[in-house]
XYZ file of C-alpha atoms in Angstrom:
496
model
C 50.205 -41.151 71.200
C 46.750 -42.500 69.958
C 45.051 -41.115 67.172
C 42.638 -41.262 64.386
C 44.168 -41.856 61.182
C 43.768 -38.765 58.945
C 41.387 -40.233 56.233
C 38.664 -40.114 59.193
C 36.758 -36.253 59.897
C 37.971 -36.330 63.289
C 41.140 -35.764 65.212
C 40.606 -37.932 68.700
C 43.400 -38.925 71.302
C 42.197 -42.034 72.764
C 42.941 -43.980 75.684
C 41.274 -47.268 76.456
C 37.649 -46.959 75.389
C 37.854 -43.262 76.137
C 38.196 -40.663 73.300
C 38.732 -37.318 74.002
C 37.993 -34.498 71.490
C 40.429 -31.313 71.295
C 39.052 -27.884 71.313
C 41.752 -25.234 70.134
C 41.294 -21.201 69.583
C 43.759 -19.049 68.573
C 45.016 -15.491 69.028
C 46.552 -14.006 65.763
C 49.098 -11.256 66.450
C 49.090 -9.885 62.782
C 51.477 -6.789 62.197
C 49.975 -3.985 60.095
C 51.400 -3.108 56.895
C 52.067 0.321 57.620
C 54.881 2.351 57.143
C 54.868 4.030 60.724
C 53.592 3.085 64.179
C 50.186 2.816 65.461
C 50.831 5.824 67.558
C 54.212 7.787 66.388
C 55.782 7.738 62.872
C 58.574 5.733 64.114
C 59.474 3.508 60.686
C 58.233 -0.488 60.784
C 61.256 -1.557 58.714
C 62.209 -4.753 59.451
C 66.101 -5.705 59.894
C 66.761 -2.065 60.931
C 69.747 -1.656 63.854
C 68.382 -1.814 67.298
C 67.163 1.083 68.250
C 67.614 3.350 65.604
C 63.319 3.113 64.930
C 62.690 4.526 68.506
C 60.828 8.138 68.959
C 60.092 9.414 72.540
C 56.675 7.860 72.255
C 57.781 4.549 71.851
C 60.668 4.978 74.491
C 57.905 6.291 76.575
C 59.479 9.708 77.724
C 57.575 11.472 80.542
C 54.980 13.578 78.752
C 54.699 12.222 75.327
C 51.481 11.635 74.098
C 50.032 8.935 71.794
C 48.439 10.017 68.272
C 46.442 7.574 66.519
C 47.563 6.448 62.859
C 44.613 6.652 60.408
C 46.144 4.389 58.213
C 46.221 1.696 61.026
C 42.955 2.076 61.096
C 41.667 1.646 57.961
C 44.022 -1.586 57.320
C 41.870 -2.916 60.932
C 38.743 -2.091 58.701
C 39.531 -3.695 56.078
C 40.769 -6.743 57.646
C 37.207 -6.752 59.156
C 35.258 -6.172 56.491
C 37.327 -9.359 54.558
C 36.427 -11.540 57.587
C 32.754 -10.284 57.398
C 32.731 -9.195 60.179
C 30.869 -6.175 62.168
C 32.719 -3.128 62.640
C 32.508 -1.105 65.795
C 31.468 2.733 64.900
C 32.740 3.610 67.963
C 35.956 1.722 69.918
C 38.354 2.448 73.000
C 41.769 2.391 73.748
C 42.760 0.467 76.935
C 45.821 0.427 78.755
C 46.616 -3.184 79.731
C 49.071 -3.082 82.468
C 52.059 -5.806 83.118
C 55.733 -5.387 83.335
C 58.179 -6.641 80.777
C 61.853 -5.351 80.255
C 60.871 -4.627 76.792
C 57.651 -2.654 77.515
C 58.718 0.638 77.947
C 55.439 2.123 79.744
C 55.272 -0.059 81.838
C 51.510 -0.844 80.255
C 50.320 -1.742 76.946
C 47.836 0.262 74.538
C 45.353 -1.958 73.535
C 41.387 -2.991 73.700
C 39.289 -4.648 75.869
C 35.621 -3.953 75.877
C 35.224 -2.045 72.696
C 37.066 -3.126 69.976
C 36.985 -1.557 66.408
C 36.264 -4.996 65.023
C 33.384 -7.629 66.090
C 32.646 -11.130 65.394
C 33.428 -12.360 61.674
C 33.724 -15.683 60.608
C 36.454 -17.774 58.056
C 35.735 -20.920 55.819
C 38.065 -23.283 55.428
C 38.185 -26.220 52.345
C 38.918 -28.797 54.473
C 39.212 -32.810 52.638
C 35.866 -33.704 54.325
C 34.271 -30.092 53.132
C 34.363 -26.467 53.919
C 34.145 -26.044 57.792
C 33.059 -22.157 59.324
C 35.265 -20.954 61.769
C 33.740 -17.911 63.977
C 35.804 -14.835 64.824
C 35.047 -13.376 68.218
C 36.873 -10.127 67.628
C 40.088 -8.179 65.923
C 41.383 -5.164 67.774
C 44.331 -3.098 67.170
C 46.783 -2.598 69.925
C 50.677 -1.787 69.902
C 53.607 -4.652 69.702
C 56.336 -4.462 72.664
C 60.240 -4.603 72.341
C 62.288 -7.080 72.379
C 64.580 -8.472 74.614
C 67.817 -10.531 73.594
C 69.201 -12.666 76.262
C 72.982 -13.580 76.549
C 74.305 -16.145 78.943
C 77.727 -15.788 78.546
C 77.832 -13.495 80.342
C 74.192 -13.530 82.272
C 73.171 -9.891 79.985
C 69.772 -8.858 78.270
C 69.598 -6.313 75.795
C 66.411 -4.705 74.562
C 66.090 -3.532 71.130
C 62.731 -1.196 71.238
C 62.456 -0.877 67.327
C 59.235 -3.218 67.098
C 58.501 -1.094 70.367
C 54.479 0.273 69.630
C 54.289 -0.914 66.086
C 50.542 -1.748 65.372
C 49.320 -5.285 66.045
C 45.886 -6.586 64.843
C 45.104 -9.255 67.382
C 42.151 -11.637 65.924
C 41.128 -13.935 67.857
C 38.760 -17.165 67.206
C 36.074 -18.917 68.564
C 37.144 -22.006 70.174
C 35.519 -23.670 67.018
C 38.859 -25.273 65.686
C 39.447 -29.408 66.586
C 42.604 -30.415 64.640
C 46.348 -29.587 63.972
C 45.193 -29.740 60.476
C 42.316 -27.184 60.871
C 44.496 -24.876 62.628
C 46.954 -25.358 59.417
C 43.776 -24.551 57.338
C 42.900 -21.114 59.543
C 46.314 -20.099 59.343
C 46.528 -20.126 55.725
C 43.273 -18.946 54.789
C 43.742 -16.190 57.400
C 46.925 -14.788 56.122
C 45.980 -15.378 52.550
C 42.737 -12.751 53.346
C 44.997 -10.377 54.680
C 47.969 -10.609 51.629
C 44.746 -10.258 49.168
C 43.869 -7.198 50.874
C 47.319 -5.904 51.541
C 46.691 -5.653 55.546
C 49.390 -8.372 56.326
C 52.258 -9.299 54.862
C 52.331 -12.753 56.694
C 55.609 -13.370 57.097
C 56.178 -15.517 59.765
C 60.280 -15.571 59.825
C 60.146 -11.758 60.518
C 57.356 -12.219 63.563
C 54.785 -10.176 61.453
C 52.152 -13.314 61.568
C 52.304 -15.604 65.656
C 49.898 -16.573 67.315
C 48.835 -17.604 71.012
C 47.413 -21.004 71.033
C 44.975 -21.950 73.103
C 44.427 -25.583 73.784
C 41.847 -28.347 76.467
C 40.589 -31.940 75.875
C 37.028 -32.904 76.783
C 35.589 -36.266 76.813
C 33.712 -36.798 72.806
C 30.712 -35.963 73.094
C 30.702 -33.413 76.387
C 29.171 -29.983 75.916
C 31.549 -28.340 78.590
C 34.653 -26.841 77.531
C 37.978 -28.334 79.883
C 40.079 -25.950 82.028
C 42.267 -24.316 78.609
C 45.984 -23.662 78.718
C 47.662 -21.099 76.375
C 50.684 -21.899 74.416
C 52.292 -18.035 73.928
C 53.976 -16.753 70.946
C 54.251 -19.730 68.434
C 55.868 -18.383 65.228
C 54.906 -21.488 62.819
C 52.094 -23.024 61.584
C 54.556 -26.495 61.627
C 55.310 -25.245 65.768
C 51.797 -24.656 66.065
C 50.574 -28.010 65.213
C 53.549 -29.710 67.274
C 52.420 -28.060 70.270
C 48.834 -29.049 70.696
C 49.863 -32.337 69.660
C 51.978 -32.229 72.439
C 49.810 -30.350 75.161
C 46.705 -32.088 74.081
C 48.307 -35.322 75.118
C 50.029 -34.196 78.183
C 46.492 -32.943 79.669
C 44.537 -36.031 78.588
C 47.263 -37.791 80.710
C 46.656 -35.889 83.643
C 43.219 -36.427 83.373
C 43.752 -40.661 83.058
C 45.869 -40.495 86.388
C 42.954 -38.472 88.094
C 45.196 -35.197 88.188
C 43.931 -31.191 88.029
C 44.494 -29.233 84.943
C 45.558 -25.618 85.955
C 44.659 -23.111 83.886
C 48.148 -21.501 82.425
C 50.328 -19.859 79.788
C 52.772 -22.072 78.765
C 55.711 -21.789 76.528
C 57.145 -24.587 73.841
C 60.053 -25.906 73.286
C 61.023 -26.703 69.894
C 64.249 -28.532 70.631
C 62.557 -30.935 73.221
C 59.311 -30.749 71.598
C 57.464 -29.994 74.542
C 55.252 -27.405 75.765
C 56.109 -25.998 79.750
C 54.993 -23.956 82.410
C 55.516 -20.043 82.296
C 53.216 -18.546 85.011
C 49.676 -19.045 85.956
C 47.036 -17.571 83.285
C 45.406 -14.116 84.485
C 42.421 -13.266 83.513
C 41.391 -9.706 82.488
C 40.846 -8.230 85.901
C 44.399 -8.808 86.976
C 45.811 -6.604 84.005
C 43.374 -4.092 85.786
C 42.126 -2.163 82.081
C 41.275 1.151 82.103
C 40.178 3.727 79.001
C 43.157 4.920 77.943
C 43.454 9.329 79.645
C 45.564 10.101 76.230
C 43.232 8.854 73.933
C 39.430 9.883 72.870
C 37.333 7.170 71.729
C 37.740 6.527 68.269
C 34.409 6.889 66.063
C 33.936 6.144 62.633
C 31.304 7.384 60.795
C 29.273 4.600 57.919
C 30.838 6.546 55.142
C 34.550 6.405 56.049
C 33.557 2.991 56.028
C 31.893 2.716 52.888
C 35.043 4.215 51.638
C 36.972 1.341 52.664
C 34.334 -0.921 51.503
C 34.877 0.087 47.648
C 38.648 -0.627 48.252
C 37.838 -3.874 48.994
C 39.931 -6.428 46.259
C 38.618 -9.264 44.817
C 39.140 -11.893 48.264
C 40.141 -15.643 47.973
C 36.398 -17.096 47.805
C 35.390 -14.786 45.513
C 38.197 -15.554 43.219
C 37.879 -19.175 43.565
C 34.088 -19.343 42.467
C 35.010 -17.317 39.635
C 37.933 -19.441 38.439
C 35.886 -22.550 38.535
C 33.131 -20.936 36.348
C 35.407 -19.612 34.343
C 38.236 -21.394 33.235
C 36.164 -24.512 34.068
C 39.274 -26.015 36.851
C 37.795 -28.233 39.710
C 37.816 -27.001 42.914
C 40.581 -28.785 44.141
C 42.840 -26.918 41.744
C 40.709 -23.533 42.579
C 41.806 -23.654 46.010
C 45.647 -24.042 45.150
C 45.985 -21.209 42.742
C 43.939 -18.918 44.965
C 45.483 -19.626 48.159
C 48.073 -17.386 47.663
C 47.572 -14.187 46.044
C 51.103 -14.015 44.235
C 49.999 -17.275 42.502
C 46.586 -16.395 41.626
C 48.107 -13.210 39.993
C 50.892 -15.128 37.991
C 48.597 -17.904 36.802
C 45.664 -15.266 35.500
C 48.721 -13.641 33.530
C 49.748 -17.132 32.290
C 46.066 -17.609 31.130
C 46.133 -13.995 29.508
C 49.104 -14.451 27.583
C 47.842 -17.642 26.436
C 45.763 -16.202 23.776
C 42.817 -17.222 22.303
C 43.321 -21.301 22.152
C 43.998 -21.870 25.833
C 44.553 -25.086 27.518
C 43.446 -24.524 31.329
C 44.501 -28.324 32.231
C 47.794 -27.640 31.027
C 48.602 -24.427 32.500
C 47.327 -25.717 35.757
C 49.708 -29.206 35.525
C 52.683 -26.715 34.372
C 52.201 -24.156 37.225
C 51.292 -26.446 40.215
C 53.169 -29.304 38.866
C 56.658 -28.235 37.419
C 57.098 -24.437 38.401
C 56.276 -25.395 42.119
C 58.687 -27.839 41.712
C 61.185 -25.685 41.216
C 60.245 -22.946 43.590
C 60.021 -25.539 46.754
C 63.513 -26.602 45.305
C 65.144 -23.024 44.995
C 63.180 -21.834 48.088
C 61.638 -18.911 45.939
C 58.365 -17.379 46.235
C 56.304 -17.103 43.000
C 56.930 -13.853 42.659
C 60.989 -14.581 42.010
C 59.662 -17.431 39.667
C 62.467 -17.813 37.129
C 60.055 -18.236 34.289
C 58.131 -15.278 33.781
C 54.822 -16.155 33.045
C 54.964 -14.897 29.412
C 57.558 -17.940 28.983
C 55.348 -20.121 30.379
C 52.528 -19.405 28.133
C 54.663 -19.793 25.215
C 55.767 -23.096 26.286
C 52.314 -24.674 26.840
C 51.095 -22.730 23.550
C 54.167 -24.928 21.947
C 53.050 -28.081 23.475
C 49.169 -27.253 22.748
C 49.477 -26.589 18.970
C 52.005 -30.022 18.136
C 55.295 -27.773 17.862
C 56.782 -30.231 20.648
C 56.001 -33.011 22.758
C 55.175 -32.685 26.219
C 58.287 -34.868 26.861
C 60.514 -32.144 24.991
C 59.177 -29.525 26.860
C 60.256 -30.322 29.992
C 63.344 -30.538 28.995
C 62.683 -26.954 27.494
C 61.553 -25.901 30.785
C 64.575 -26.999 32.318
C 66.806 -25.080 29.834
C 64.187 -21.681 30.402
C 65.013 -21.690 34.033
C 68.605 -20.394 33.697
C 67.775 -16.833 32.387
C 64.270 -17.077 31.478
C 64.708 -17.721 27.864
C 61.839 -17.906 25.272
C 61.183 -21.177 25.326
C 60.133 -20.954 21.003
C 64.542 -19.733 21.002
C 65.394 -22.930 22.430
C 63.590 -24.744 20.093
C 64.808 -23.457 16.769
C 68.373 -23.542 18.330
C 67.870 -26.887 19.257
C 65.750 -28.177 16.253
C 63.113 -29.629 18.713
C 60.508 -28.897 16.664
C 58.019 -32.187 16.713
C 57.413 -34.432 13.863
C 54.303 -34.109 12.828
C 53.953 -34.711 9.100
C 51.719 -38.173 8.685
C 53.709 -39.122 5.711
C 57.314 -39.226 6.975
C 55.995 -40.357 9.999
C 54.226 -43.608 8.402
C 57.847 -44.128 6.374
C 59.384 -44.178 9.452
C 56.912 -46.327 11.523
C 57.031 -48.941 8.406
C 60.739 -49.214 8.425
C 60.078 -50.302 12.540
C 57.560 -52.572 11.740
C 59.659 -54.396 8.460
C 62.694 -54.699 11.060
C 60.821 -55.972 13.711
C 58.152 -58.260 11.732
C 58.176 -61.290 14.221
C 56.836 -59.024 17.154
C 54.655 -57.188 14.559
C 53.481 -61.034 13.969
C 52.992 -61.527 18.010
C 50.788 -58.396 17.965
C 48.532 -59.574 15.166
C 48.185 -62.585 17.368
C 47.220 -61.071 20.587
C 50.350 -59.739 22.577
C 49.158 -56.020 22.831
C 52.024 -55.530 25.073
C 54.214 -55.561 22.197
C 52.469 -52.160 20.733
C 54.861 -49.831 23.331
C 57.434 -51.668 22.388
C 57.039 -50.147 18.821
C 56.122 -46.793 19.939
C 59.443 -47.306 22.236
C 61.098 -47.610 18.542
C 59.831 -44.701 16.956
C 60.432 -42.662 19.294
C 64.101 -43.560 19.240
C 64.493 -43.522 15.771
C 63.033 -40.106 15.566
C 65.241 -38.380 18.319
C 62.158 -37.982 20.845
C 60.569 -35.450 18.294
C 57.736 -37.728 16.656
C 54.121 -36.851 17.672
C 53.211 -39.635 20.435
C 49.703 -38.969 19.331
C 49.996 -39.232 15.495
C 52.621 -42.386 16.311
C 49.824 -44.130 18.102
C 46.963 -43.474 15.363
C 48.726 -44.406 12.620
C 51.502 -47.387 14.309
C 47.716 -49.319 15.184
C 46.790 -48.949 11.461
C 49.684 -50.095 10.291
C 49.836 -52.996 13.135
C 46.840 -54.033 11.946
C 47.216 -54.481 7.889
């Protein structure tokens, strides 16, 4: 496998003198955060027995009759407006019709021609800059079963409790070229929908997957290559593994002169490959019609305009305003803001901070130590064992000379087992740091009188020596002696 190394802007497989550029979209099967179904108020809670979240309407009883969830369609709004996108006054409800054991109607309620949700666009921060990735549509439609496969013996059970739960389905332009940028989209995409409480994102339960579709053209070509379509992929980590993959394998049937059919495939994450599952269809062949049991819907501009001034403070937005004004870079902008539970924690950090705040520090603690932690413990911010009013103790400690940034850490590590005020631990401990230049320059003579050939050294050039004698101090005084007061006055005294 040939590529570009990932310093460079662009993500080529080459073979020979030929490099071929990848084009990838993606369809985002987002679950709404909504406490009933898009068209019965069957419950959405997830880890529920099988089958005990089932009306008629989902089961698809002869004569039951669909009834749109408002709700549903005001999260689809919202979503929209976040992606700036158009939204559709007036939208239709299809039935798309294919068989699965899990689909109880036989068809599936969703839209074709009108959805409630035009084209939008996202930006991603990429390394090389921000890069604008188009949205061609979202529209709501409802999630099948599932089916649970045993082979010993050959049985399949369907569970029909995610059975017409409401799906926003966003799909992109065929603008993304990279593993990477679809790592980017994914991120920024859920991250839109967590700020505006549309999505929860959370892959491991299936409420974020996508369908990935991937081709290869030669650089440079304007024509888009036959596509294939990589269904259900429940990982951004999956994702990026499978066009790896696929990309290759069709650049390889290209070299040896071979047809790329246009299909869904599936992938394997055990073998790491992606394979065959049936020949793609295109829209005729699910043979959409308006749905008989459903009116259009129509909104009218104020119901939008209502959702509008719901609209939260969204990722950019928050981004631009943290580098103006806490005065971070952007680089550290984009880290606390891509995630909505860590924006929230470190703006309650910076509150609690007071009046002297240190934005360099609480960014190093938060993205440096705390998500240290977290990754280790596998917690999400929001189960952060230091609350945030901890945190902001601890950096106001190391900020106004109580302790050392040395000591703190091992503060930090003390504050993790119960959340404990980090100012307790130090008058338990006696951590306080020694700041008082007078005991500090008895102490730093004593060094210097012990030591007086390397003090001698110094004086005649080997600067080297000079940690050695802040190595001393800091012995001598437990750890606790102000490294910055140590170095001002250890060079004055070096120096008499």
């Amino acid at each position: 496998m040939d590529l570009v190394s990932k310093e460079q802007a662009e993500y080529l497989i080459i073979r020979g003198d030929k490099e071929y550029e990848v084009v990838i979209g993606l369809e985002v099967h987002a679950q709404v955060t909504s406490n009933s179904k898009l068209f019965s108020t069957s419950s959405t809670k997830f880890g529920a027995e099988p089958n005990t979240q089932v009306s008629l309407v989902d089961a698809a009883f002869p004569g039951m009759l669909p009834v749109i969830n408002e709700f549903c369609v005001k999260q689809a709004i919202k979503t929209g407006i976040g992606l700036k996108a158009q939204i559709n006054k007036r939208s239709v409800f299809d039935r798309k019709n294919y068989f699965y054991a899990d689909l109880p109607q036989g068809y599936q309620i969703s839209q074709f021609k009108d959805p409630i949700v035009g084209e939008g666009k996202v930006i991603l921060d990429m390394p090389n800059g921000q890069k604008e990735v188009g949205i061609e549509r979202l529209h709501l439609e409802q999630d099948a079963g599932k089916s649970i496969h045993d082979m010993d013996p050959h049985n399949t059970f369907v569970d029909l409790n995610r059975s017409g739960v409401a799906l926003m389905e966003i799909v992109s332009k065929p603008d993304l070229r990279s593993p990477d940028e679809v790592n980017a989209y994914i991120k920024k995409l859920r991250s839109i929908m967590r700020y505006l409480g549309t999505c929860d994102g959370n892959m491991q339960e299936g409420s974020l997957r996508a369908d990935v579709n991937v081709s290869v053209r030669l650089k440079g070509a304007k024509d888009f290559g036959t596509r294939c379509e990589i269904k259900n992929v429940n990982s951004i980590k999956f994702m990026q593994m499978a066009i790896n993959y696929e990309a290759n394998r069709q650049v390889d049937l290209i070299e040896d002169g071979q047809k790329i059919d246009q299909e869904t495939r599936l992938f394997d994450t055990k073998k790491n490959e992606t394979r065959s599952m049936r020949s793609k269809e295109d829209a005729h062949d699910y043979r959409y019609f308006p749905d008989p049991d459903l009116l259009p819907l129509e909104v009218t501009d104020e119901f939008i305009d209502s959702i509008k001034s719901e609209i939260p403070e969204l990722p950019d937005d928050k981004k631009k305003r943290f580098i103006d004004e806490f005065k971070i870079s952007p680089y550290e902008a984009t880290i606390l803001v891509s995630d909505i539970e860590v924006a929230k924690y470190f703006e309650e950090v910076v509150a609690k901070m007071g009046n002297n705040k240190d934005m360099k520090l609480a960014v190093n603690w938060i993205t440096g130590e705390l998500f240290a932690v977290l990754n280790d413990k596998n917690l999400e911010i929001s189960q952060s064992p230091i609350s945030a009013k901890n945190l902001a103790k601890l950096i106001n400690l190391i900020k106004n000379g109580t302790i050392s940034g040395k000591i703190a850490k091992s503060i930090f590590e003390d504050m993790i087992n119960g959340d404990i005020d980090p100012q307790v631990i130090v008058e338990e401990k006696g951590l306080k740091q020694q700041s008082d230049p007078k005991a500090l320059e008895v102490l730093i003579e004593k060094i210097i009188n012990e030591n007086r050939d390397k003090a001698i050294e110094y004086k005649q050039g080997k600067e080297k020596l000079f940690g050695f004698f802040v190595g001393q101090v800091m012995k001598n005084s437990g750890g606790k002696a102000n490294p910055q007061m140590v170095n001002e006055i250890l060079k004055a005294k070096l120096q008499e």
